[in-house]
Amino acid sequence: EMFDEEGNGDVKTQELERLMSLMGINPTKRELSQMAKDVDKDGKGTFNCDSFLGLMALYHERTKNQDAELRAAFKVFDKEAKGYIDWNTLKYVLMNAGEPLNEEEAEQMMKEADKDGDGTIDYEGTKTTSDEVFVFFF
C-alpha cells in the first residue's frame, strides 16, 4: 500500500530501488535495471505483488548460488583450511590476479576487509567484505 499510489495493485518500477533498500537489499544499478525488466514484463513501467514475489524468490536463489561460489573461491586461497586468509596471501592475489591492484590499493582493501585488525580475513566473520574482495576476481 505504501508504494501503490493509485490503489490498483501496481507499483511503479522507479520505486523498486527504494523498496529493495527498505528490505536491506542494495543492488547495483545494473542489477536494479535487470530486476526492473524481470518484474515489468509488459513494459508499462509498473509491477504487481506477484511479480515482486517472483523476483524475490529469484534474488534469493541467486544469492545462495553466489555464496557457494564465494565460499569455493575463499577455499582456493585458504589452502590449509584455517578459515582465514593471511595478509601476505591476499596481498599477492590482489596484486597479481584479475585486474591487479597496486600495493597501496591492495593495502587499502585489506584494511577494509580486516575488521578486527589481526592481519587476516575470516570468511564467516567478515563475509560482506569478503564478498567485495572476491567479487573483484570473478
Protein backbone atom coordinates (compact mmCIF):
# COMPACT_ATOMS: atom_id res chain seq x y z
CA GLU A 1 0.00 0.00 0.00
CA MET A 2 2.84 2.36 0.80
CA PHE A 3 4.13 2.09 -2.80
CA ASP A 4 0.78 1.55 -4.56
CA GLU A 5 -0.06 5.22 -5.12
CA GLU A 6 -3.15 4.61 -7.26
CA GLY A 7 -4.55 1.74 -5.19
CA ASN A 8 -4.73 -0.61 -8.18
CA GLY A 9 -2.22 -3.20 -7.01
CA ASP A 10 0.61 -1.88 -9.18
CA VAL A 11 3.85 -0.20 -8.14
CA LYS A 12 5.97 1.95 -10.44
CA THR A 13 9.27 0.30 -11.37
CA GLN A 14 11.07 3.51 -10.39
CA GLU A 15 10.10 2.68 -6.79
CA LEU A 16 11.92 -0.66 -6.97
CA GLU A 17 15.21 0.73 -5.66
CA ARG A 18 13.54 2.29 -2.61
CA LEU A 19 11.54 -0.86 -1.95
CA MET A 20 14.65 -3.04 -2.15
CA SER A 21 16.55 -0.65 0.11
CA LEU A 22 13.83 -0.86 2.75
CA MET A 23 14.28 -4.63 2.68
CA GLY A 24 18.03 -4.26 3.26
CA ILE A 25 18.90 -5.19 -0.33
CA ASN A 26 21.17 -2.75 -2.15
CA PRO A 27 21.59 -3.90 -5.75
CA THR A 28 23.95 -2.24 -8.19
CA LYS A 29 22.46 -0.05 -10.93
CA ARG A 30 22.96 -2.91 -13.39
CA GLU A 31 21.24 -5.41 -11.10
CA LEU A 32 18.42 -2.95 -10.47
CA SER A 33 17.92 -2.44 -14.20
CA GLN A 34 17.70 -6.20 -14.71
CA MET A 35 15.30 -6.55 -11.77
CA ALA A 36 13.04 -3.87 -13.26
CA LYS A 37 12.96 -5.79 -16.54
CA ASP A 38 12.20 -9.02 -14.66
CA VAL A 39 9.17 -7.57 -12.86
CA ASP A 40 7.87 -5.30 -15.64
CA LYS A 41 7.15 -7.96 -18.27
CA ASP A 42 4.72 -5.83 -20.30
CA GLY A 43 6.93 -2.72 -20.31
CA LYS A 44 4.28 -0.45 -18.76
CA GLY A 45 6.61 0.79 -16.03
CA THR A 46 4.77 -0.99 -13.22
CA PHE A 47 4.76 -4.32 -11.42
CA ASN A 48 2.40 -6.15 -9.08
CA CYS A 49 2.86 -8.12 -5.89
CA ASP A 50 3.10 -11.49 -7.67
CA SER A 51 5.87 -10.20 -9.95
CA PHE A 52 7.74 -8.81 -6.97
CA LEU A 53 7.45 -12.07 -5.01
CA GLY A 54 8.78 -13.93 -8.04
CA LEU A 55 11.69 -11.50 -8.21
CA MET A 56 12.47 -12.00 -4.53
CA ALA A 57 12.49 -15.80 -4.99
CA LEU A 58 14.89 -15.43 -7.93
CA TYR A 59 17.08 -12.98 -5.98
CA HIS A 60 17.24 -15.37 -3.03
CA GLU A 61 18.29 -18.25 -5.30
CA ARG A 62 20.99 -16.15 -6.97
CA THR A 63 22.29 -15.05 -3.58
CA LYS A 64 22.53 -18.66 -2.41
CA ASN A 65 24.46 -19.60 -5.55
CA GLN A 66 26.79 -16.63 -5.21
CA ASP A 67 27.51 -17.54 -1.59
CA ALA A 68 28.53 -21.06 -2.66
CA GLU A 69 30.80 -19.65 -5.38
CA LEU A 70 32.42 -17.18 -2.98
CA ARG A 71 32.97 -19.89 -0.40
CA ALA A 72 34.67 -22.04 -3.05
CA ALA A 73 36.86 -19.10 -4.11
CA PHE A 74 37.79 -18.44 -0.48
CA LYS A 75 38.83 -22.09 -0.08
CA VAL A 76 41.15 -21.79 -3.10
CA PHE A 77 43.15 -19.17 -1.23
CA ASP A 78 42.78 -20.84 2.19
CA LYS A 79 44.82 -23.90 1.16
CA GLU A 80 45.37 -25.12 4.72
CA ALA A 81 41.64 -24.81 5.59
CA LYS A 82 42.33 -22.49 8.53
CA GLY A 83 39.16 -20.50 7.89
CA TYR A 84 41.05 -17.33 7.08
CA ILE A 85 43.41 -15.81 4.56
CA ASP A 86 46.50 -14.00 5.82
CA TRP A 87 47.65 -10.59 4.66
CA ASN A 88 50.57 -11.84 2.55
CA THR A 89 48.39 -14.27 0.59
CA LEU A 90 45.70 -11.69 -0.03
CA LYS A 91 48.20 -9.01 -0.99
CA TYR A 92 49.83 -11.33 -3.52
CA VAL A 93 46.47 -12.24 -5.04
CA LEU A 94 45.26 -8.63 -5.17
CA MET A 95 48.43 -7.50 -6.89
CA ASN A 96 48.70 -10.41 -9.35
CA ALA A 97 45.26 -11.79 -10.22
CA GLY A 98 42.30 -10.49 -12.15
CA GLU A 99 42.63 -6.74 -12.55
CA PRO A 100 45.80 -6.20 -10.48
CA LEU A 101 45.91 -3.54 -7.81
CA ASN A 102 48.98 -1.57 -6.87
CA GLU A 103 50.40 -2.01 -3.37
CA GLU A 104 48.57 1.00 -1.94
CA GLU A 105 45.21 -0.19 -3.32
CA ALA A 106 45.84 -3.71 -2.02
CA GLU A 107 46.65 -2.39 1.45
CA GLN A 108 43.51 -0.23 1.48
CA MET A 109 41.33 -3.19 0.51
CA MET A 110 42.93 -5.31 3.25
CA LYS A 111 42.27 -2.61 5.85
CA GLU A 112 38.61 -2.55 4.83
CA ALA A 113 38.36 -6.34 4.92
CA ASP A 114 40.32 -6.92 8.15
CA LYS A 115 37.68 -5.68 10.60
CA ASP A 116 39.45 -6.82 13.77
CA GLY A 117 42.95 -5.78 12.66
CA ASP A 118 44.52 -9.22 13.15
CA GLY A 119 46.06 -9.37 9.66
CA THR A 120 43.62 -11.97 8.34
CA ILE A 121 40.29 -12.17 6.55
CA ASP A 122 37.86 -14.63 8.09
CA TYR A 123 35.15 -15.77 5.65
CA GLU A 124 32.41 -16.12 8.27
CA GLY A 125 33.37 -13.12 10.36
CA THR A 126 33.67 -10.65 7.52
CA LYS A 127 31.51 -12.22 4.82
CA THR A 128 30.22 -8.94 3.38
CA THR A 129 33.71 -7.58 2.94
CA SER A 130 34.93 -10.94 1.69
CA ASP A 131 32.21 -10.80 -0.96
CA GLU A 132 33.55 -7.45 -2.11
CA VAL A 133 37.12 -8.77 -2.22
CA PHE A 134 36.29 -11.98 -4.08
CA VAL A 135 33.77 -10.45 -6.48
CA PHE A 136 36.76 -8.39 -7.62
CA PHE A 137 38.29 -11.56 -9.08
CA PHE A 138 35.24 -13.18 -10.66
